[in-house]
Short mmCIF file of C-alpha atoms and ligand atoms in Angstrom, two decimals:
data_model
loop_
_atom_site.label_atom_id
_atom_site.label_comp_id
_atom_site.label_asym_id
_atom_site.label_seq_id
_atom_site.Cartn_x
_atom_site.Cartn_y
_atom_site.Cartn_z
CA UNK A 24 0.45 3.03 23.96
CA UNK A 25 -2.50 2.13 21.67
CA UNK A 26 -2.08 0.48 18.19
CA UNK A 27 -3.09 2.30 15.42
CA UNK A 28 -2.41 1.01 11.81
CA UNK A 29 -2.44 2.87 8.41
CA UNK A 30 -1.69 2.00 5.19
CA UNK A 31 -2.83 2.70 1.68
CA UNK A 32 -2.80 2.68 -2.59
CA UNK A 33 -2.51 5.35 -4.81
CA UNK A 34 -5.41 4.73 -7.01
CA UNK A 35 -3.82 4.67 -10.43
CA UNK A 36 -5.43 1.45 -11.11
CA UNK A 37 -6.95 -2.02 -10.21
CA UNK A 38 -5.13 -3.72 -7.16
CA UNK A 39 -3.01 -6.48 -8.11
CA UNK A 40 -2.29 -10.16 -6.25
CA UNK A 41 1.70 -8.14 -5.12
CA UNK A 42 -0.60 -5.59 -3.26
CA UNK A 43 -2.73 -7.99 -1.63
CA UNK A 44 -0.03 -10.45 -0.51
CA UNK A 45 2.58 -7.73 0.65
CA UNK A 46 -0.32 -5.67 2.07
CA UNK A 47 -3.70 -6.16 1.44
CA UNK A 48 -3.62 -9.74 3.53
CA UNK A 49 -2.25 -8.43 6.30
CA UNK A 50 -5.16 -5.88 6.77
CA UNK A 51 -7.44 -8.30 6.59
CA UNK A 52 -5.78 -10.05 9.00
CA UNK A 53 -4.94 -7.84 11.15
CA UNK A 54 -9.72 -6.01 10.75
CA UNK A 55 -10.67 -9.56 11.49
CA UNK A 56 -8.25 -10.32 14.97
CA UNK A 57 -9.13 -7.21 16.62
CA UNK A 58 -6.49 -6.32 18.45
CA UNK A 59 -6.08 -2.77 17.25
CA UNK A 60 -7.42 0.63 18.30
CA UNK A 61 -7.87 2.21 15.23
CA UNK A 62 -7.04 1.28 11.70
CA UNK A 63 -6.62 3.58 8.71
CA UNK A 64 -6.95 2.64 4.83
CA UNK A 65 -6.98 5.06 2.12
CA UNK A 66 -6.71 6.43 -1.66
CA UNK A 67 -3.52 7.88 -2.18
CA UNK A 68 -5.19 10.14 -4.65
CA UNK A 69 -2.82 12.74 -4.16
CA UNK A 70 0.71 11.02 -4.29
CA UNK A 71 -1.17 9.51 -7.67
CA UNK A 72 -1.58 13.32 -8.92
CA UNK A 73 2.14 13.59 -8.79
CA UNK A 74 2.98 11.62 -11.47
CA UNK A 75 -0.01 11.55 -13.22
CA UNK A 76 -0.84 15.17 -13.40
CA UNK A 77 -2.13 15.43 -16.73
CA UNK A 78 -4.72 12.87 -16.24
CA UNK A 79 -6.84 13.63 -13.45
CA UNK A 80 -9.10 11.16 -14.98
CA UNK A 81 -7.40 8.20 -14.73
CA UNK A 82 -7.65 8.53 -10.73
CA UNK A 83 -10.78 9.54 -10.57
CA UNK A 84 -12.00 6.15 -12.42
CA UNK A 85 -9.81 4.06 -10.14
CA UNK A 86 -11.49 5.51 -6.77
CA UNK A 87 -14.23 3.03 -7.20
CA UNK A 88 -11.83 0.20 -8.35
CA UNK A 89 -9.87 0.11 -5.09
CA UNK A 90 -12.23 0.73 -3.06
CA UNK A 91 -14.38 -2.43 -4.68
CA UNK A 92 -11.23 -4.14 -4.27
CA UNK A 93 -10.39 -3.55 -0.85
CA UNK A 94 -14.53 -4.87 0.03
CA UNK A 95 -13.89 -7.59 -2.06
CA UNK A 96 -10.58 -8.56 -0.50
CA UNK A 97 -12.98 -8.79 3.23
CA UNK A 98 -12.05 -5.04 4.10
CA UNK A 99 -15.02 -4.34 6.82
CA UNK A 100 -15.95 -0.81 6.29
CA UNK A 101 -17.44 -1.36 10.14
CA UNK A 102 -14.31 -2.71 11.45
CA UNK A 103 -11.50 0.56 9.34
CA UNK A 104 -11.69 3.46 8.63
CA UNK A 105 -12.02 3.92 4.31
CA UNK A 106 -11.13 6.98 2.93
CA UNK A 107 -9.27 9.28 0.27
CA UNK A 108 -6.44 11.16 0.81
CA UNK A 109 -7.12 14.74 -0.99
CA UNK A 110 -10.34 15.10 1.01
CA UNK A 111 -8.25 16.03 4.40
CA UNK A 112 -7.00 19.01 3.82
CA UNK A 113 -4.64 18.71 7.09
CA UNK A 114 -2.48 16.30 5.77
CA UNK A 115 -0.72 19.06 3.35
CA UNK A 116 -0.78 21.16 6.15
CA UNK A 117 1.39 19.23 7.98
CA UNK A 118 3.83 18.04 4.63
CA UNK A 119 4.36 21.61 4.57
CA UNK A 120 6.06 21.82 7.89
CA UNK A 121 7.12 18.69 7.29
CA UNK A 122 8.85 20.03 4.41
CA UNK A 123 11.13 21.99 6.13
CA UNK A 124 12.78 19.44 8.74
CA UNK A 125 14.56 17.30 5.94
CA UNK A 126 17.19 18.15 2.94
CA UNK A 127 16.73 17.34 -0.75
CA UNK A 128 19.58 15.64 -0.29
CA UNK A 129 18.11 13.62 2.41
CA UNK A 130 15.33 13.11 -0.19
CA UNK A 131 17.10 12.17 -3.08
CA UNK A 132 19.09 9.03 -1.37
CA UNK A 133 15.76 7.17 -0.82
CA UNK A 134 16.54 4.62 -3.40
CA UNK A 135 13.05 3.61 -3.91
CA UNK A 136 11.78 7.15 -5.29
CA UNK A 137 15.33 6.33 -7.84
CA UNK A 138 13.88 3.38 -8.77
CA UNK A 139 10.71 5.10 -9.54
CA UNK A 140 12.02 8.46 -11.58
CA UNK A 141 14.05 6.08 -13.62
CA UNK A 142 11.02 3.97 -14.53
CA UNK A 143 9.44 6.86 -15.54
CA UNK A 144 11.75 8.31 -17.70
CA UNK A 145 12.11 11.60 -15.37
CA UNK A 146 16.03 12.10 -14.60
CA UNK A 147 15.87 15.48 -16.20
CA UNK A 148 12.43 16.53 -15.05
CA UNK A 149 11.65 15.56 -11.87
CA UNK A 150 8.02 17.27 -11.01
CA UNK A 151 8.29 18.43 -7.99
CA UNK A 152 5.32 17.06 -5.79
CA UNK A 153 7.28 13.70 -6.73
CA UNK A 154 9.81 14.15 -5.35
CA UNK A 155 8.53 15.58 -2.31
CA UNK A 156 6.04 12.33 -2.26
CA UNK A 157 7.70 10.92 0.99
CA UNK A 158 7.50 13.43 2.49
CA UNK A 159 4.08 14.02 1.58
CA UNK A 160 3.87 10.10 3.00
CA UNK A 161 5.17 10.99 6.09
CA UNK A 162 2.49 13.32 6.88
CA UNK A 163 -0.13 10.62 5.78
CA UNK A 164 0.77 7.94 8.30
CA UNK A 165 1.73 10.76 11.43
CA UNK A 166 -1.50 13.31 11.17
CA UNK A 167 -3.36 10.00 12.11
CA UNK A 168 -0.47 8.83 14.56
CA UNK A 169 0.28 5.32 13.02
CA UNK A 170 2.73 3.35 14.88
CA UNK A 171 1.95 0.18 12.86
CA UNK A 172 2.23 0.41 8.62
CA UNK A 173 1.59 -3.23 6.89
CA UNK A 174 3.39 -3.16 2.92
CA UNK A 175 5.45 -4.50 1.23
CA UNK A 176 9.02 -3.51 1.14
CA UNK A 177 9.09 -0.32 -1.52
CA UNK A 178 7.75 1.18 1.73
CA UNK A 179 10.60 0.43 4.20
CA UNK A 180 13.05 3.84 2.47
CA UNK A 181 9.59 6.21 3.21
CA UNK A 182 9.40 4.42 6.75
CA UNK A 183 12.34 5.20 7.47
CA UNK A 184 11.73 9.49 5.84
CA UNK A 185 9.08 9.45 8.50
CA UNK A 186 10.58 7.90 11.57
CA UNK A 187 14.10 10.90 10.93
CA UNK A 188 11.40 13.80 10.57
CA UNK A 189 9.20 12.42 13.62
CA UNK A 190 11.71 12.99 15.20
CA UNK A 191 12.69 15.89 13.90
CA UNK A 192 9.75 17.39 14.44
CA UNK A 193 9.14 16.19 18.18
CA UNK A 194 12.72 17.22 18.87
CA UNK A 195 12.49 20.63 17.72
CA UNK A 196 8.40 21.91 18.58
CA UNK A 197 7.94 19.43 21.29
CA UNK A 198 6.25 15.04 21.44
CA UNK A 199 3.84 15.17 19.60
CA UNK A 200 4.53 12.79 16.62
CA UNK A 201 4.32 8.88 16.88
CA UNK A 202 7.45 6.51 14.83
CA UNK A 203 5.42 3.94 13.45
CA UNK A 204 7.35 0.81 12.05
CA UNK A 205 7.08 -1.31 8.91
CA UNK A 206 5.00 -4.55 9.30
CA UNK A 207 6.83 -6.58 6.47
CA UNK A 208 5.49 -10.56 5.50
CA UNK A 209 7.05 -12.48 7.11
CA UNK A 210 7.49 -14.09 3.09
CA UNK A 211 10.40 -12.93 1.51
CA UNK A 212 8.09 -13.27 -1.65
CA UNK A 213 5.54 -11.43 -0.97
CA UNK A 214 7.58 -8.31 0.34
CA UNK A 215 8.37 -8.10 -3.66
CA UNK A 216 6.52 -10.09 -5.48
CA UNK A 217 7.53 -10.21 -8.94
CA UNK A 218 5.61 -9.50 -12.19
CA UNK A 219 4.32 -12.68 -14.55
CA UNK A 220 7.59 -11.54 -16.64
CA UNK A 221 9.63 -12.45 -13.81
CA UNK A 222 11.68 -9.12 -14.74
CA UNK A 223 10.69 -6.44 -12.32
CA UNK A 224 8.33 -6.03 -9.07
CA UNK A 225 4.50 -6.36 -10.42
CA UNK A 226 2.83 -2.83 -10.16
CA UNK A 227 0.14 -1.28 -12.46
CA UNK A 228 2.48 0.61 -14.33
CA UNK A 229 4.74 -1.64 -15.64
CA UNK A 230 1.85 -4.27 -17.24
CA UNK A 231 2.89 -7.17 -15.33
CA UNK A 232 -0.27 -8.09 -13.25
CA UNK A 233 -2.62 -10.61 -12.05
CA UNK A 234 -5.60 -8.13 -11.04
CA UNK A 235 -7.60 -9.23 -8.40
CA UNK A 236 -10.78 -8.92 -10.66
CA UNK A 237 -9.66 -11.02 -13.22
CA UNK A 238 -11.80 -13.47 -14.71
CA UNK A 239 -11.22 -16.74 -14.24
CA UNK A 240 -10.13 -17.32 -17.79
CA UNK A 241 -7.24 -13.86 -17.46
CA UNK A 242 -6.07 -15.32 -14.93
CA UNK A 243 -5.41 -18.73 -16.56
CA UNK A 244 -4.30 -17.21 -19.80
CA UNK A 245 -1.42 -15.17 -17.31
CA UNK A 246 -0.63 -17.86 -15.44
CA UNK A 247 -0.46 -20.58 -18.38
CA UNK A 248 2.16 -17.34 -20.27
CA UNK A 249 4.38 -17.35 -16.57
CA UNK A 250 8.06 -16.45 -16.80
CA UNK A 251 9.19 -20.66 -15.37
CA UNK A 252 13.14 -21.93 -15.88
CA UNK A 253 14.01 -21.73 -19.95
CA UNK A 254 16.56 -24.44 -18.97
CA UNK A 255 13.63 -27.16 -18.69
CA UNK A 256 12.94 -28.04 -21.80
CA UNK A 257 11.56 -31.66 -21.81
CA UNK A 258 10.11 -33.09 -19.08
CA UNK A 259 13.15 -35.13 -17.77
CA UNK A 260 15.25 -32.90 -17.34
CA UNK A 261 15.94 -30.60 -13.67
CA UNK A 262 14.18 -27.67 -13.19
CA UNK A 263 15.03 -24.43 -11.23
CA UNK A 264 12.58 -23.27 -8.72
CA UNK A 265 14.38 -19.82 -8.02
CA UNK A 266 13.61 -17.15 -10.28
CA UNK A 267 10.34 -19.47 -11.32
CA UNK A 268 7.58 -17.39 -11.38
CA UNK A 269 5.46 -20.36 -11.08
CA UNK A 270 7.27 -21.58 -7.65
CA UNK A 271 7.50 -17.86 -6.28
CA UNK A 272 3.76 -17.84 -6.75
CA UNK A 273 3.26 -20.80 -5.10
CA UNK A 274 5.66 -19.33 -2.37
CA UNK A 275 3.12 -16.33 -1.83
CA UNK A 276 -0.10 -18.18 -2.36
CA UNK A 277 -0.09 -21.85 -1.47
CA UNK A 278 -0.87 -22.82 1.57
CA UNK A 279 -1.07 -26.57 3.34
CA UNK A 280 -5.06 -26.82 2.42
CA UNK A 281 -4.77 -26.12 -0.81
CA UNK A 282 -2.00 -28.96 -1.17
CA UNK A 283 -5.05 -31.59 0.75
CA UNK A 284 -7.50 -30.44 -1.04
CA UNK A 285 -5.94 -29.76 -4.46
CA UNK A 286 -2.96 -32.19 -4.80
CA UNK A 287 -2.95 -34.85 -2.18
CA UNK A 288 0.40 -36.63 -4.55
CA UNK A 289 2.59 -33.93 -2.62
CA UNK A 290 2.71 -33.78 1.38
CA UNK A 291 3.59 -30.15 0.28
CA UNK A 292 5.33 -27.09 -1.56
CA UNK A 293 8.74 -28.59 -0.41
CA UNK A 294 7.66 -32.08 -2.19
CA UNK A 295 6.85 -30.67 -5.38
CA UNK A 296 10.13 -28.62 -5.02
CA UNK A 297 12.22 -31.30 -4.57
CA UNK A 298 10.68 -33.23 -7.84
CA UNK A 299 10.24 -30.35 -10.00
CA UNK A 300 13.97 -30.22 -8.90
CA UNK A 301 14.78 -33.33 -9.59
CA UNK A 302 13.37 -33.56 -13.04
CA UNK A 303 10.06 -35.62 -14.42
CA UNK A 304 7.65 -32.94 -13.17
CA UNK A 305 5.85 -30.81 -16.50
CA UNK A 306 5.04 -26.85 -15.75
CA UNK A 307 1.72 -27.26 -17.64
CA UNK A 308 1.00 -29.77 -13.95
CA UNK A 309 2.23 -26.48 -11.33
CA UNK A 310 0.85 -23.85 -13.62
CA UNK A 311 -2.42 -25.85 -13.27
CA UNK A 312 -1.88 -26.53 -10.05
CA UNK A 313 -1.19 -22.13 -8.78
CA UNK A 314 -4.17 -21.60 -11.09
CA UNK A 315 -6.96 -23.15 -9.04
CA UNK A 316 -4.96 -22.09 -5.72
CA UNK A 317 -5.43 -18.35 -7.02
CA UNK A 318 -8.48 -19.39 -7.73
CA UNK A 319 -9.45 -19.97 -4.34
CA UNK A 320 -8.31 -16.70 -2.80
CA UNK A 321 -9.59 -14.42 -5.75
CA UNK A 322 -13.10 -16.54 -6.75
CA UNK A 323 -15.16 -15.25 -2.91
CA UNK A 324 -13.62 -12.02 -3.80
CA UNK A 325 -15.13 -11.60 -6.98
CA UNK A 326 -18.38 -12.65 -5.82
CA UNK A 327 -18.51 -9.76 -2.69
CA UNK A 328 -17.22 -7.78 -6.08
CA UNK A 329 -20.07 -8.87 -7.84
CA UNK A 330 -22.66 -7.70 -4.69
CA UNK A 331 -21.31 -4.58 -3.52
CA UNK A 332 -21.11 -3.34 -8.02
CA UNK A 333 -25.04 -3.43 -6.91
CA UNK A 334 -24.74 -0.39 -4.93
CA UNK A 335 -22.10 2.01 -6.05
CA UNK A 336 -23.85 4.62 -4.56
CA UNK A 337 -23.78 3.13 -1.05
CA UNK A 338 -19.42 2.50 -1.43
CA UNK A 339 -19.27 6.16 -2.63
CA UNK A 340 -21.19 6.45 0.92
CA UNK A 341 -18.59 4.55 2.78
CA UNK A 342 -16.02 6.21 1.61
CA UNK A 343 -17.92 9.06 2.55
CA UNK A 344 -18.52 8.56 6.32
CA UNK A 345 -14.64 6.59 5.90
CA UNK A 346 -12.99 10.57 4.83
CA UNK A 347 -15.99 12.54 7.80
CA UNK A 348 -14.30 10.39 10.43
CA UNK A 349 -10.86 10.22 9.63
CA UNK A 350 -10.92 14.16 8.75
CA UNK A 351 -11.74 14.15 13.28
CA UNK A 352 -8.70 13.11 14.17
CA UNK A 353 -6.85 15.22 11.42
CA UNK A 354 -8.60 18.02 13.07
CA UNK A 355 -7.16 17.05 16.32
CA UNK A 356 -4.21 16.13 15.58
CA UNK A 357 -2.95 19.53 13.64
CA UNK A 358 -3.86 21.50 16.54
CA UNK A 359 -1.02 20.20 18.89
CA UNK A 360 0.79 20.58 15.64
CA UNK A 361 -0.13 23.82 15.73
CA UNK A 362 0.76 24.36 19.29
CA UNK A 363 3.44 22.65 19.16
CA UNK A 364 4.97 24.77 16.74
CA UNK A 365 3.86 28.41 18.20
CA UNK A 366 1.03 28.77 15.08
CA UNK A 367 -2.20 28.90 16.95
CA UNK A 368 -2.26 32.05 17.42
CA UNK A 369 -5.83 32.74 17.92
CA UNK A 370 -6.32 30.24 20.76
CA UNK A 371 -3.12 31.49 22.64
CA UNK A 372 -4.85 34.36 25.70
CA UNK A 373 -1.15 34.25 27.01
CA UNK A 374 0.51 35.96 23.83
CA UNK A 375 -2.43 38.74 23.21
CA UNK A 376 -2.15 39.54 26.58
CA UNK A 377 2.15 39.86 26.11
CA UNK A 378 1.96 41.45 22.80
CA UNK A 379 -0.65 44.41 24.29
CA UNK A 380 1.02 44.79 27.26
CA UNK A 381 4.08 44.86 25.08
CA UNK A 382 3.04 47.80 22.86
CA UNK A 383 1.43 49.30 26.07
CA UNK A 384 4.28 50.23 27.18
CA UNK A 385 5.96 51.68 24.14
CA UNK A 386 2.77 54.28 24.59
CA UNK A 387 3.73 55.60 28.06
P1 ATP B 615 2.61 2.32 -8.28
O1 ATP B 615 3.17 1.71 -9.87
O2 ATP B 615 0.75 3.28 -9.22
O3 ATP B 615 3.25 2.72 -8.09
P2 ATP B 615 2.57 0.17 -6.97
O4 ATP B 615 1.28 -0.86 -7.93
O5 ATP B 615 3.62 0.07 -7.31
O6 ATP B 615 1.36 0.99 -7.74
P3 ATP B 615 0.79 1.19 -5.02
O7 ATP B 615 -0.13 1.82 -5.04
O8 ATP B 615 2.30 2.36 -5.32
O9 ATP B 615 1.29 0.31 -6.04
O10 ATP B 615 1.46 0.19 -3.43
C1 ATP B 615 0.47 -0.05 -2.35
C2 ATP B 615 0.59 -1.34 -1.38
O11 ATP B 615 1.37 -1.95 -2.01
C3 ATP B 615 2.44 -0.51 -1.03
O12 ATP B 615 2.83 -0.95 0.23
C4 ATP B 615 3.69 -1.39 -1.30
O13 ATP B 615 4.24 -2.02 -0.83
C5 ATP B 615 2.86 -2.74 -1.70
N1 ATP B 615 3.10 -3.66 -3.25
C6 ATP B 615 2.75 -3.10 -4.86
N2 ATP B 615 3.48 -4.03 -5.40
C7 ATP B 615 3.52 -4.74 -4.69
C8 ATP B 615 4.83 -6.08 -4.74
N3 ATP B 615 4.67 -6.36 -6.36
N4 ATP B 615 4.99 -6.92 -4.11
C9 ATP B 615 4.67 -6.92 -2.68
N5 ATP B 615 3.31 -5.26 -2.35
C10 ATP B 615 3.24 -3.74 -3.41
MG1 MG B 616 3.83 1.92 -6.08
#
């Protein structure tokens, strides 16, 4: 079986560095390695509407922001298919069929959905669409027969639900859908990057983000205000790196080249951490280094973004073409799904003949 990669983001805001280390960086690497049959990256606007039903304008405005972030990060429309979820009606159809194969209590057990319900104060009034989004996500993945989903660890429960649905579908109707697996980033810090306040996961909805499109100034303001180690008061106090956002972000972003080029006094991150823990290394120095590390990744993105911003109609055109191409794949799978479910009445000459015969014999 070939490799089909699929992953997406909710167009609820610009993309941040959490998206980048959790998924986007890996997508660009996979794309450039080229070892796959097909790669899809999509904007989950239908999913974004499940908790933004009263604010469609927010989604509409953010489609272009996310598209620009994709292109700025290095996704290449020649190598991967970029599309918009709502423009693929086959997704809603498959979602409807999959909903029959899962129970309410199974969806309720999903820990990511539980956390998100709390975060949004939905406890008493959960929109049904929001509650069901893991099923719609299973449709996103399976309609394209994706078997690899590069994502952060919040997506693990979704992939579990998807695999269960694939098995239920295939056992009930026949082998049409494909079981996917998640591709998590290898580094712990990247699987769920915390926000700059060190409290929860970096999330568009929580306002604790460094955005890929932030200016160098904005990045520095955010890095400067970052939560570090409250017990590290004087320079010579021993410091702690666990729970210290500067070091968590260095774990996620810094490379040996960053040290060689920007801070050659240290052989690498381990030596820097050692010094910090021993005492005698100030937060400000570490923050300045982190700021340089971040900008080494973000500056080329800002430049590419500026280029793509010059021709916005072309960006929409890229999305349109990608959506058309994705829809061809979607139509093929949905035909197979309907056939397996025996609801392809008009394509089933045997059925029509059989029924004709049954009714003809009644008339005699
Ligand atoms: P929202 O608050 O609207 O849900 P979000 O910031 O959680 O937005 P999503 O669009 O839900 O972003 O997630 C898109 C992808 O980015 C998923 O693969 C998810 O795992 C990954 N991701 C999002 N936030 C982080 C993070 N802080 N660390 C690692 N990966 C993340
Ligand atoms: Mg999310």
